[in-house]
XYZ file of C-alpha atoms in Angstrom:
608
model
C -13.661 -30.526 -49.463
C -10.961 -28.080 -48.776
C -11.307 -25.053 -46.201
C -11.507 -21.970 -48.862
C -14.154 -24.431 -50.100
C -16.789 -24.785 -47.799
C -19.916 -22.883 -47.787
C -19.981 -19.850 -44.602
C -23.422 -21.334 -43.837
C -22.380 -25.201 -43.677
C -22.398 -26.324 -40.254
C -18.673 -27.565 -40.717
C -17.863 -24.065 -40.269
C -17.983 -24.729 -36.641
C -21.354 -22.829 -35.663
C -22.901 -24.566 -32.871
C -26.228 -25.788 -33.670
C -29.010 -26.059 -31.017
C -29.416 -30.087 -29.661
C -25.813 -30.493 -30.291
C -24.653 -33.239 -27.472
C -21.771 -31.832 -25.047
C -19.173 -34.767 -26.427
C -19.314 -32.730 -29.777
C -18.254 -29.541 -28.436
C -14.706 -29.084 -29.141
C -15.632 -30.715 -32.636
C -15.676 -27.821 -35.016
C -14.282 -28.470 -38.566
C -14.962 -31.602 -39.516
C -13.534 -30.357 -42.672
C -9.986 -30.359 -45.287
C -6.388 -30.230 -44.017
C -4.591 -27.481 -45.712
C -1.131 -27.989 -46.538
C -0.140 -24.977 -44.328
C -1.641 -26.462 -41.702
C -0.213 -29.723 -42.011
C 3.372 -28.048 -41.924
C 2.309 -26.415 -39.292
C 1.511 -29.408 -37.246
C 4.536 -30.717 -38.319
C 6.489 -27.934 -36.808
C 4.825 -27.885 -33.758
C 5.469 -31.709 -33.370
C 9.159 -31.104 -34.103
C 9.841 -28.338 -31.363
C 7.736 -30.663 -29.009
C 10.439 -33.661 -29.559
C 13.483 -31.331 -29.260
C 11.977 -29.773 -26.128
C 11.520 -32.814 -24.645
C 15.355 -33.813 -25.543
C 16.650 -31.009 -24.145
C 14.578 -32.024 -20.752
C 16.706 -35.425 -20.904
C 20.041 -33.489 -21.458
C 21.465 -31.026 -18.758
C 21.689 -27.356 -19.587
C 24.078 -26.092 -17.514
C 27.876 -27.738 -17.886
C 28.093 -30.126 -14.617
C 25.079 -28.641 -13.199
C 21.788 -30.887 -12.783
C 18.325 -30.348 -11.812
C 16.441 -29.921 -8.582
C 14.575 -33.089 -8.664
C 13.846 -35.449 -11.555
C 11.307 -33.670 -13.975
C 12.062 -35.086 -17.009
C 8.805 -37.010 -17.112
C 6.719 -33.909 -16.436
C 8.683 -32.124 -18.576
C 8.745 -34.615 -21.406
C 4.473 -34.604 -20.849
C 4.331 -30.713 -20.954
C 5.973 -30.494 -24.115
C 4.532 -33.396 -26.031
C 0.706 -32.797 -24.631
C 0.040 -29.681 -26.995
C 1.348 -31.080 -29.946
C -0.482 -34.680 -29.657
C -3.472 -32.095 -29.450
C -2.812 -30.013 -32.301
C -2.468 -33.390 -34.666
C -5.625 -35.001 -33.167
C -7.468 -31.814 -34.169
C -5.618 -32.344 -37.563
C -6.195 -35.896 -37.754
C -9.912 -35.565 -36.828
C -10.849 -32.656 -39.607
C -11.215 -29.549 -37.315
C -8.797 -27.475 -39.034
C -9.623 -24.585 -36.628
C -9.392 -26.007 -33.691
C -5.480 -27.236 -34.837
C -4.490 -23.429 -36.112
C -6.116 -22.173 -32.528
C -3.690 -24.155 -30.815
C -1.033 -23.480 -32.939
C -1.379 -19.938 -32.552
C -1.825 -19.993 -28.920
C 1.827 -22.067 -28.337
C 3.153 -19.467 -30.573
C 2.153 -16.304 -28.846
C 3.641 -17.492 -25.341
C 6.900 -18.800 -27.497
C 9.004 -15.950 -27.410
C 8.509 -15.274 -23.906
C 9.316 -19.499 -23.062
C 12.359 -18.762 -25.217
C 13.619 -16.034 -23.158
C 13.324 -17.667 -20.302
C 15.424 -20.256 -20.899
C 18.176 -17.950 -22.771
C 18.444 -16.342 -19.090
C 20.665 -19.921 -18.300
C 23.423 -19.037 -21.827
C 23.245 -15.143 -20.006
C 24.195 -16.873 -16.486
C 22.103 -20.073 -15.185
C 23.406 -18.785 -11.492
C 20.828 -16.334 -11.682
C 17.911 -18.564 -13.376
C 15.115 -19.699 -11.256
C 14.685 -22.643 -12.842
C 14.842 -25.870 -10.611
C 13.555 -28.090 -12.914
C 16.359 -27.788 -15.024
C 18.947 -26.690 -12.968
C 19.625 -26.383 -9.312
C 23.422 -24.928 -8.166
C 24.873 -26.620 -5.017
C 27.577 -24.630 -4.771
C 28.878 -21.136 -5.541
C 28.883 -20.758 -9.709
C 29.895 -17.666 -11.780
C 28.719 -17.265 -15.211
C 28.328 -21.629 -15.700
C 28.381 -22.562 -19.104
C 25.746 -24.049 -21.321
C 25.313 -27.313 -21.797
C 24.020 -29.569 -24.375
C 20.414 -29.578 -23.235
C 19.362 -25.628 -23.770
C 19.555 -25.911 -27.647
C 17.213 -28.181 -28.232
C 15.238 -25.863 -25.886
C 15.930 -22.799 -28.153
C 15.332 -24.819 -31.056
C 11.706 -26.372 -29.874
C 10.393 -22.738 -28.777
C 12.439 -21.781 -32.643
C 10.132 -24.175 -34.413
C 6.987 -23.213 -32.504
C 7.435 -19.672 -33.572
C 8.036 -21.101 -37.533
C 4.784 -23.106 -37.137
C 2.844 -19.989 -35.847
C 3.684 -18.306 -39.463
C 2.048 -21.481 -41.470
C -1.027 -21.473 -39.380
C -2.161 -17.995 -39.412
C -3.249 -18.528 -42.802
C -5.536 -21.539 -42.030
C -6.715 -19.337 -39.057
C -7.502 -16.538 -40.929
C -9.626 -18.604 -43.186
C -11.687 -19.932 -40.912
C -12.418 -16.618 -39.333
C -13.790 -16.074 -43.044
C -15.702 -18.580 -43.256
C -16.979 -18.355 -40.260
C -18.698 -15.003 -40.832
C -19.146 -12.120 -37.850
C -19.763 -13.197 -34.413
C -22.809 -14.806 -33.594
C -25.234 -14.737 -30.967
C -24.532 -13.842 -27.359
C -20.930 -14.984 -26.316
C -20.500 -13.737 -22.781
C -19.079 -16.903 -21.742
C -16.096 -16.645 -23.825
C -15.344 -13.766 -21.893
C -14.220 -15.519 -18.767
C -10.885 -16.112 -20.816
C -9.574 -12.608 -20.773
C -10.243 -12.558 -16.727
C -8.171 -15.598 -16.601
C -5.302 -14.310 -18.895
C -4.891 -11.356 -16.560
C -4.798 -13.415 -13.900
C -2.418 -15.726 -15.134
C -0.496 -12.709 -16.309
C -0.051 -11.283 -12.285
C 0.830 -14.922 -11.428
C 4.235 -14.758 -13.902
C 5.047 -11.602 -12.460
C 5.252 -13.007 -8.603
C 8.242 -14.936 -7.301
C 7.881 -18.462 -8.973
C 8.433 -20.197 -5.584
C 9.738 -19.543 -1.794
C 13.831 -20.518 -0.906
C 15.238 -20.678 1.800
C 18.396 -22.253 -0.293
C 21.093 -19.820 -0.687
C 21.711 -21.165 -3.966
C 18.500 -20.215 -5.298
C 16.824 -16.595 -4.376
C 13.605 -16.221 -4.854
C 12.631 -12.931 -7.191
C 10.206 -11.799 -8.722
C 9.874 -10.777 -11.864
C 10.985 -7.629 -11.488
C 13.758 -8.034 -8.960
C 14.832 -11.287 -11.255
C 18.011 -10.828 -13.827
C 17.372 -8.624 -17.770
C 16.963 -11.924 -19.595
C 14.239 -14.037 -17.354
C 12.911 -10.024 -16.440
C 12.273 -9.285 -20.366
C 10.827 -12.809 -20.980
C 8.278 -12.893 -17.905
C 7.129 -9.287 -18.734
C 6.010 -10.550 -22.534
C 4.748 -13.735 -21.226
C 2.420 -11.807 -18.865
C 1.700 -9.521 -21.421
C 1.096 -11.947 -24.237
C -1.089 -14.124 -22.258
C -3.950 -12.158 -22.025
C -3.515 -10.511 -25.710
C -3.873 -14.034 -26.995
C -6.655 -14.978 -24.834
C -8.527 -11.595 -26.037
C -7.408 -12.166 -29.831
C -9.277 -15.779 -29.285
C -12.423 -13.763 -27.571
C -12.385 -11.738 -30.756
C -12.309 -14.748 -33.662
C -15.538 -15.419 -35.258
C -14.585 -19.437 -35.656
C -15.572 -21.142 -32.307
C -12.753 -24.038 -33.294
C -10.050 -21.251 -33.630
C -11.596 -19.654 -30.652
C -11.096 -22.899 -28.241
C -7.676 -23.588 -29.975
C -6.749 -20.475 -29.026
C -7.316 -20.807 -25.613
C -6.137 -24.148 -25.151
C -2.746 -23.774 -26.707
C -2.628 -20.511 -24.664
C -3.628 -22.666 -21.768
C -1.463 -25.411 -22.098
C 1.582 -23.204 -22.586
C 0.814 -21.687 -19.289
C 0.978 -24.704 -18.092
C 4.337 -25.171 -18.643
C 6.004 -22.061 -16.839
C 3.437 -22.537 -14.422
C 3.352 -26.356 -13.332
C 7.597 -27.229 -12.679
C 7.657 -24.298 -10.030
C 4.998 -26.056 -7.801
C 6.277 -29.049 -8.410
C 9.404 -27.917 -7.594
C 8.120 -26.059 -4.104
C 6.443 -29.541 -3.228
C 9.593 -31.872 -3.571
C 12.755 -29.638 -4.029
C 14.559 -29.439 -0.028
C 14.005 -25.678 1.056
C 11.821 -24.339 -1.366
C 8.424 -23.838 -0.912
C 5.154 -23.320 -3.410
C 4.299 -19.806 -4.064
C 1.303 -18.172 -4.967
C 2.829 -16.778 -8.765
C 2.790 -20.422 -10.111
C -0.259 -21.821 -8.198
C -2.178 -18.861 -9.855
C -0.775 -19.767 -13.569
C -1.052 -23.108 -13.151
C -5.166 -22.405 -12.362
C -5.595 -19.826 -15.246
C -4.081 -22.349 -17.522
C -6.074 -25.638 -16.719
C -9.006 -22.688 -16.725
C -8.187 -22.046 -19.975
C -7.794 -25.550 -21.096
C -11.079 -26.141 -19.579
C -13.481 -23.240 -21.005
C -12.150 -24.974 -24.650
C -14.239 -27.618 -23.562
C -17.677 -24.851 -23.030
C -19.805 -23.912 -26.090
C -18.619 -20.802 -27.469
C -21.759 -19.943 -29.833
C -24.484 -19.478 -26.835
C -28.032 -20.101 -27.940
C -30.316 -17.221 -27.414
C -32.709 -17.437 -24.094
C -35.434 -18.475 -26.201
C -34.117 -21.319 -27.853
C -33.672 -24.466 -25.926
C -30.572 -26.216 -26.118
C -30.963 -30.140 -25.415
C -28.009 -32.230 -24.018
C -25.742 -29.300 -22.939
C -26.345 -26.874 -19.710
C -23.425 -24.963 -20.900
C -25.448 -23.448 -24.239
C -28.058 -22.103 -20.928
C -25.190 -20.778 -18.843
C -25.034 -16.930 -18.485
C -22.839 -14.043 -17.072
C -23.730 -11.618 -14.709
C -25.826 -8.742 -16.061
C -24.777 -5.080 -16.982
C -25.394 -4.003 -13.569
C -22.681 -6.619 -11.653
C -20.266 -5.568 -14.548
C -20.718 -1.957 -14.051
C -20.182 -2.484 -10.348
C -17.048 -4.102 -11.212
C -15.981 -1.973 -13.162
C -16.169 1.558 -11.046
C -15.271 -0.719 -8.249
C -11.878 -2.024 -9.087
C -11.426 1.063 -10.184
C -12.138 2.898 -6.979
C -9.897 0.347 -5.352
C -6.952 1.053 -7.964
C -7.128 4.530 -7.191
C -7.325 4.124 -3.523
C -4.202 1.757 -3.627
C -2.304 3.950 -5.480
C -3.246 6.749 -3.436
C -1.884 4.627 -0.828
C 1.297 4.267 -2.741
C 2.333 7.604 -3.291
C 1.487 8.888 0.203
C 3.427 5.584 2.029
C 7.087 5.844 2.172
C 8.404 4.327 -1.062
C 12.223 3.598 0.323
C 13.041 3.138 3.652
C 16.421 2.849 5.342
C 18.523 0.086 6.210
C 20.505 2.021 8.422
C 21.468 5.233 9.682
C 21.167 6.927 6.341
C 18.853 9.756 5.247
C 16.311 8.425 2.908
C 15.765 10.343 -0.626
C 12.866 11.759 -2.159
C 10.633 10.343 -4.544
C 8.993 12.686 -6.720
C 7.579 10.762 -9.151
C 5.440 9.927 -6.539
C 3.158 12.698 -7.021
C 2.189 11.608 -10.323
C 1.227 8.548 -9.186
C -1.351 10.708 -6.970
C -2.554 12.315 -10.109
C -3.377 9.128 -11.791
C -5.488 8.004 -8.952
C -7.643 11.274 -9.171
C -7.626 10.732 -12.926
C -9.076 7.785 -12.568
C -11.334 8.195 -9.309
C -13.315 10.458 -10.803
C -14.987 8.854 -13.939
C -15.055 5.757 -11.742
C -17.231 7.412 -9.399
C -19.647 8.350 -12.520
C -19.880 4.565 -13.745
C -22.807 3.991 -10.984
C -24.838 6.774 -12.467
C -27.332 5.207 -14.945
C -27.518 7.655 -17.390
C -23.230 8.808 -17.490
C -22.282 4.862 -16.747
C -21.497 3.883 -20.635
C -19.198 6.988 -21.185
C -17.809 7.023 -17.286
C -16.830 2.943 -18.458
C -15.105 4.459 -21.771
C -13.388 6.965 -19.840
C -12.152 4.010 -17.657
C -11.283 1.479 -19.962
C -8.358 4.599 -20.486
C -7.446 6.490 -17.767
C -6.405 3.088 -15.825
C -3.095 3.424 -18.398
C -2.190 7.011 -16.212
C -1.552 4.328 -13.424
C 0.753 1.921 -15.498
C 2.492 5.212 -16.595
C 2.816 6.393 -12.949
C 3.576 3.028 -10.995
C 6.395 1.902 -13.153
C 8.398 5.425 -12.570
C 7.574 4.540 -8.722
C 8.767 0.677 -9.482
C 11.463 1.922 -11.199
C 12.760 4.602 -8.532
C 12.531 2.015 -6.072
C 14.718 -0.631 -7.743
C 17.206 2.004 -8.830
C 18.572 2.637 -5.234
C 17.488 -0.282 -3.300
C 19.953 -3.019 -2.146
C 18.718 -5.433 0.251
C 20.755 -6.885 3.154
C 23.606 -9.343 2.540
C 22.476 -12.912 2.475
C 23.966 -14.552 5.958
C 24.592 -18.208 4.476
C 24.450 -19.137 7.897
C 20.481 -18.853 7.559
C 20.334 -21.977 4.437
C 22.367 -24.142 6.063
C 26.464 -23.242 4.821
C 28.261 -23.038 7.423
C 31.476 -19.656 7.188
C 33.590 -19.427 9.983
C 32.671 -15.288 9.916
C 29.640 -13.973 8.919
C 29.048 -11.319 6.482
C 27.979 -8.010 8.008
C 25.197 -6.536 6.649
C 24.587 -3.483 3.873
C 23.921 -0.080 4.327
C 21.299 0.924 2.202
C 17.807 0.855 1.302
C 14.778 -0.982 1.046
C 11.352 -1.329 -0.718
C 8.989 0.267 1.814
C 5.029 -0.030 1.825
C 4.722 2.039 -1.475
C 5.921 -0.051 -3.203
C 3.691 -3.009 -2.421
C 1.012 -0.369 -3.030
C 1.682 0.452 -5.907
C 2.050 -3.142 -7.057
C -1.484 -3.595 -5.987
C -3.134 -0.622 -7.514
C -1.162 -1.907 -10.809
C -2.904 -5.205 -10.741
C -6.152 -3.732 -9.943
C -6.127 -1.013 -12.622
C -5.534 -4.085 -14.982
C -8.426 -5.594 -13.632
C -10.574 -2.460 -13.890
C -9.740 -2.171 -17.272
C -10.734 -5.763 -18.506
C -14.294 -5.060 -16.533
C -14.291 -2.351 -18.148
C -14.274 -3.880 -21.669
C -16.474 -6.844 -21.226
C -19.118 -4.369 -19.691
C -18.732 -2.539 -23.503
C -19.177 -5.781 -24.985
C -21.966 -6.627 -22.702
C -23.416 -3.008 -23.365
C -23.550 -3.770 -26.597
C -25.508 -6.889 -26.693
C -27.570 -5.426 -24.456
C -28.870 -2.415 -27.019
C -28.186 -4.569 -30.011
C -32.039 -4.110 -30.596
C -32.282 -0.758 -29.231
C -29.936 1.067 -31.254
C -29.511 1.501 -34.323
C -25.898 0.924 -36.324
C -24.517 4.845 -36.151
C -20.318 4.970 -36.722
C -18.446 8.283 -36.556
C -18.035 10.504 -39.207
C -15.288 10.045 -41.309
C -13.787 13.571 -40.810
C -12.827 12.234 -37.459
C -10.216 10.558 -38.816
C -7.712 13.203 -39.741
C -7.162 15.098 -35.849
C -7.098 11.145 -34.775
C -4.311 10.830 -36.918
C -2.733 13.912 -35.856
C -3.478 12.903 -32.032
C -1.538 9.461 -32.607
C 1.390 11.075 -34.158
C 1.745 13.672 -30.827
C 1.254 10.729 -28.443
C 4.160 8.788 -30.389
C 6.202 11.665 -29.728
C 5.211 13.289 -26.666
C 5.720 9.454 -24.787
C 8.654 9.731 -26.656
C 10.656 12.539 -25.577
C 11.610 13.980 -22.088
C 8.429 16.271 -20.801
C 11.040 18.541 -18.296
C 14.894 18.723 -18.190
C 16.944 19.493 -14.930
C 20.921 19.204 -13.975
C 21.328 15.999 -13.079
C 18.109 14.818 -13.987
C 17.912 11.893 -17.130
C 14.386 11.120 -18.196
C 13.353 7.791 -18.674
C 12.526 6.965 -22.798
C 11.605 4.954 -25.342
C 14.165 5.707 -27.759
C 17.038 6.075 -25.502
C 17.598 5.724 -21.707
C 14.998 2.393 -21.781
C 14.504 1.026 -17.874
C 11.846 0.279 -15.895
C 9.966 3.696 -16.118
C 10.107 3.083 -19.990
C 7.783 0.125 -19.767
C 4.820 2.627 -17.709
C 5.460 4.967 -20.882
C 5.256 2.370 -23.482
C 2.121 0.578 -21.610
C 0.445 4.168 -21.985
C 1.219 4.752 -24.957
C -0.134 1.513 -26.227
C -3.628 2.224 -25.105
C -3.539 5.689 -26.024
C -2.896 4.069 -29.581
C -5.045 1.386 -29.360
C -7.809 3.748 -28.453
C -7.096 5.749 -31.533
C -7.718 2.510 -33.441
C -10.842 1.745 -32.391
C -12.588 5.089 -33.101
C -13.062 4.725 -36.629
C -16.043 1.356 -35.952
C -16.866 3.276 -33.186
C -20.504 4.486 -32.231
C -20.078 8.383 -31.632
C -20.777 8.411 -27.733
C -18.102 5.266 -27.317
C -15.516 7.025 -29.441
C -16.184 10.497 -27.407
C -15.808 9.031 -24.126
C -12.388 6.504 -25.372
C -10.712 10.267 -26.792
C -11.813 11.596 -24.004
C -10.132 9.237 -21.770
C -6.939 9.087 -24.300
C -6.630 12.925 -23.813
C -6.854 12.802 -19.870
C -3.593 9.940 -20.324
C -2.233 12.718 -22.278
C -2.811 15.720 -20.060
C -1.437 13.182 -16.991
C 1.909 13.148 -19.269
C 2.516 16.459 -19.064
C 1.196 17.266 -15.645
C 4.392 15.404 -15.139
C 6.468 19.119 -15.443
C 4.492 20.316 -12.651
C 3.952 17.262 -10.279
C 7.402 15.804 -10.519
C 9.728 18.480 -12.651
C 9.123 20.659 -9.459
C 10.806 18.917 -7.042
C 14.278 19.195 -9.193
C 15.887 22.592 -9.160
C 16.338 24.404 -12.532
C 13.497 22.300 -14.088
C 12.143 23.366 -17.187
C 9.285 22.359 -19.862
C 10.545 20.082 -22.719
C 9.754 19.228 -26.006
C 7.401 16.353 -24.186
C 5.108 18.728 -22.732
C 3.875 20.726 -25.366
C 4.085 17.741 -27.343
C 1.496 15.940 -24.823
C -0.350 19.301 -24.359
C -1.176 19.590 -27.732
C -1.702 16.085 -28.281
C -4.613 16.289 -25.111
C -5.805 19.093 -27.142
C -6.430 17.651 -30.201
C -7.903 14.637 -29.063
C -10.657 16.895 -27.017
C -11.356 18.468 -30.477
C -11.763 14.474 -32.242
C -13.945 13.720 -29.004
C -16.057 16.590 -29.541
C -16.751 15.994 -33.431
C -16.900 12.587 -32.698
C -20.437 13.773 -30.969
C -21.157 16.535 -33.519
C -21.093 14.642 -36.336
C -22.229 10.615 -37.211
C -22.934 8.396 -40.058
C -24.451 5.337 -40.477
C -22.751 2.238 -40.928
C -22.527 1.028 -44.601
């Protein structure tokens, strides 16, 4: 019986069925093997074996590792693909495209990683695979990183063949099912595993080997920790989302396990490496992904209350209600505005030495995104405002990515920390090297940080509480979508946010904005962040209900108006400022998504 074969309501479709015993619970699709699939597999097992070679092989021309971690490495790259061809092997098709999928999606960002060693392995943090000893500039690659590039090559390839087989089971499978809160412990764990990849991998005290975060790291590792941080929890979310529990688990196991493998050689590394120490970035990825791993393992199709589920406590198991998750919510919230509050009234820079320390303006729009989102916050513990104050939320915690990254990003551009004394690691110079004038990260920063990682947080609480909303008045309310006239000023809304994140909002002599098209840095990672869940709430209006999709535009056009409050927060501290295209562009843009919001409300129609 092939997979387009079987019937949606078979139980090989990977339902759960009440009385299942827990030993059956990652057994899904005890069904076909498509040929995709079995490529697929294939693939995977390929990039496994040359990722393990290029563990045996060094990657940096007469450079070697920190300690020997080609057994751990060897088991971290063969472990998901021995899974992904038992699932094969043992029928549950869904389960093997789930983990396919997940080792894909953290690919790319595995593959930059190790590119960072061909850009310049003296600046990779990467111990496990190569650990200087001595003063190196620009070492070459060796014969271990392509078979690297190639295994993290074919895992992308195999990710094409089993979308297919994933997509099909998602058909088969039907909608979503019953009450899944339990699932939704993954995306809490992506985001955490996310903040972990941004921290400094480990703590040195070898001169060799600086420890950086990801931010402070070189381009190459920079660009690949941002996606895997981002990616992490967009796969975990995409694997909420999938209506087959086997594609579900996969999902977060291959996610899981491919955590594992950024996160696991740092701590190793910070246990046995001489002078480096375990930091909290790779203890926290290493938890998310065994986490991950783990909740595979859970049922994902809960039972109702009143059914009673024999042989596995997990069917029972239940999140907190809607009134812990509102709390949540309009509490990390609160605290994300009241850290970056913090972080645009603390000194962002501060001075090395005697040297007057500059002005950040962009400061003052980080204080606008903290009102912006203080104030719905505050109206998520009123009962009867709390579902549209969440909306508003789940939005206006982007005006804080778009803020804090222009603060990040002002920071890094002048800072230069204090000369490294070798004489502090152990290498001995018969003068020492005097120390820089310049400046520092000062207490804003690490403010700013914080209310970056909270906002992230307030926004996940603040989508499960809409999912949990929703089950909650499943039988309450009845199935009302916006009207389809809506759709045209969204349209029109998504092409001025495109444009007005786009292009500079105020020009001044001397002054370069920060863009998407041109002039890309730091900054240009707050504006494409925004600009993503401006979009994404556009998106979602359509299968909206008309009070959700009112309070997301309304929350969209608040990100917008923050945009171009930037001419008067931040183009007023540069002389001979004026408006650009960017402002009326985000003006108009706020305006029209008011007038979607508003006939959102006016106007609704059932769902057909």
């Amino acid at each position: 019986m092939t997979s387009r074969s079987r019937h949606p309501g078979d139980e090989s479709t990977g339902q759960a069925v009440p009385g299942t015993a827990s030993a059956e619970l990652l057994r899904s699709e005890p069904g076909a093997r498509p040929r995709a699939l079995v490529l697929s597999a294939g693939l995977v097992a390929a990039g496994a074996v040359a990722l393990a070679a290029g563990a045996l092989m060094p990657v940096v021309r007469g450079g070697s590792a920190g300690f020997t971690a080609a057994p751990l490495l060897v088991v971290l790259a063969l472990a998901p693909a021995a899974a992904v061809l038992y699932a094969l092997v043992s029928g549950r098709s869904g389960l093997a495209a789930g983990l396919v999928l997940g080792l894909t999606a953290l690919a790319p960002g595995r593959l930059l990683l190790d590119l960072q060693l061909l850009a310049d392995g003296s600046l990779a943090a990467r111990p496990e695979l190569f650990l200087a000893d001595r003063l190196l500039a620009m070492p070459q690659a060796g014969p271990g990183l392509w078979p690297l590039v190639a295994g993290h090559l074919l895992t992308l390839a195999a990710g094409a063949f089993a979308a297919g087989a994933a997509r099909d089971e998602a058909e088969l499978a039907g909608e979503l099912d019953g009450r899944r809160r339990w699932r939704l412990l993954g995306p809490v764990l992506g985001v955490a595993g996310g903040v972990g990849l941004l921290l400094a991998p480990f703590g040195s005290g070898n001169a060799y080997l600086l420890a950086k975060n990801a931010f402070e790291g070189p381009t190459v590792a920079m660009a690949g920790y941002l996606l895997l941080a981002a990616l992490l929890p967009l796969t975990v979310l995409v694997a909420v989302s999938s209506p087959s529990a086997g594609v579900g688990k996969g999902g977060f196991a291959g996610a899981g396990l491919a955590a594992l493998a950024v996160g696991v050689p740092p701590v190793v590394a910070g246990l046995v490496v001489d002078r480096l120490s375990v930091a909290p970035g790779s203890v926290v990825v290493t938890i998310a992904g065994l986490a991950l791993v783990g909740l595979a393992f859970t049922r994902f199709d809960i039972a109702e209350a009143d059914e009673a589920v024999t042989g596995d406590l997990a069917g029972e198991a239940r999140l907190p209600g809607l009134f812990w998750w509102r709390l949540a919510t309009g509490g990390l919230a609160l605290l994300a505005a009241g850290a970056a509050a913090a972080g645009a009234l603390a000194p962002v820079l501060k001075a090395n030495g005697p040297t007057p320390v500059p002005e950040t303006p962009v400061r003052w729009l980080l204080l606008g995104a903290a009102v912006v989102l203080a104030v719905p916050a505050l109206f998520v513990f009123v009962p009867r405002l709390s579902a549209f104050a969440r909306g508003v939320v789940a939005a206006t915690w982007a005006g804080v990515v778009l803020a804090g990254a222009a603060v990040l990003s002002a920071a890094l551009s002048v800072t230069e920390d204090k000369a490294v004394d070798p004489a502090l690691f152990g290498v001995d110079l018969p003068v020492p090297l005097p120390d820089k004038v310049g400046y520092s990260a000062g207490a804003g920063v690490t403010w700013t940080f914080i209310a970056l990682v909270l906002a992230a947080l307030a926004a996940l609480a603040a989508v499960i509480t809409g999912v949990v909303e929703r089950d909650d008045s499943d039988e309450e309310t009845d199935e009302t979508r916006v009207s389809g006239t809506v759709l045209t000023p969204v349209v029109a809304a998504a092409v001025l946010a495109i444009a007005a994140f786009g292009t500079p909002v105020f020009g001044a002599p001397g002054y370069t904005a920060p863009g998407l098209w041109s002039n890309f840095g730091a900054a240009s990672w707050g504006l494409l962040g925004a600009l993503a869940v401006v979009l994404g709430l556009y998106a979602l209006v359509p299968r909206s209900r008309p009070v959700a999709a009112a309070s997301a535009l309304a929350g969209a056009a608040l990100v917008l108006g923050l945009r171009a409050a930037e001419l008067p927060l931040v183009g007023a501290e540069y002389e001979g400022s004026s408006a650009g295209v960017g402002f009326w562009l985000a003006l108009g843009g706020a305006v029209v998504t008011l007038v979607a919001a508003g006939m959102a409300v006016a106007g609704s129609r059932r769902a057909g």
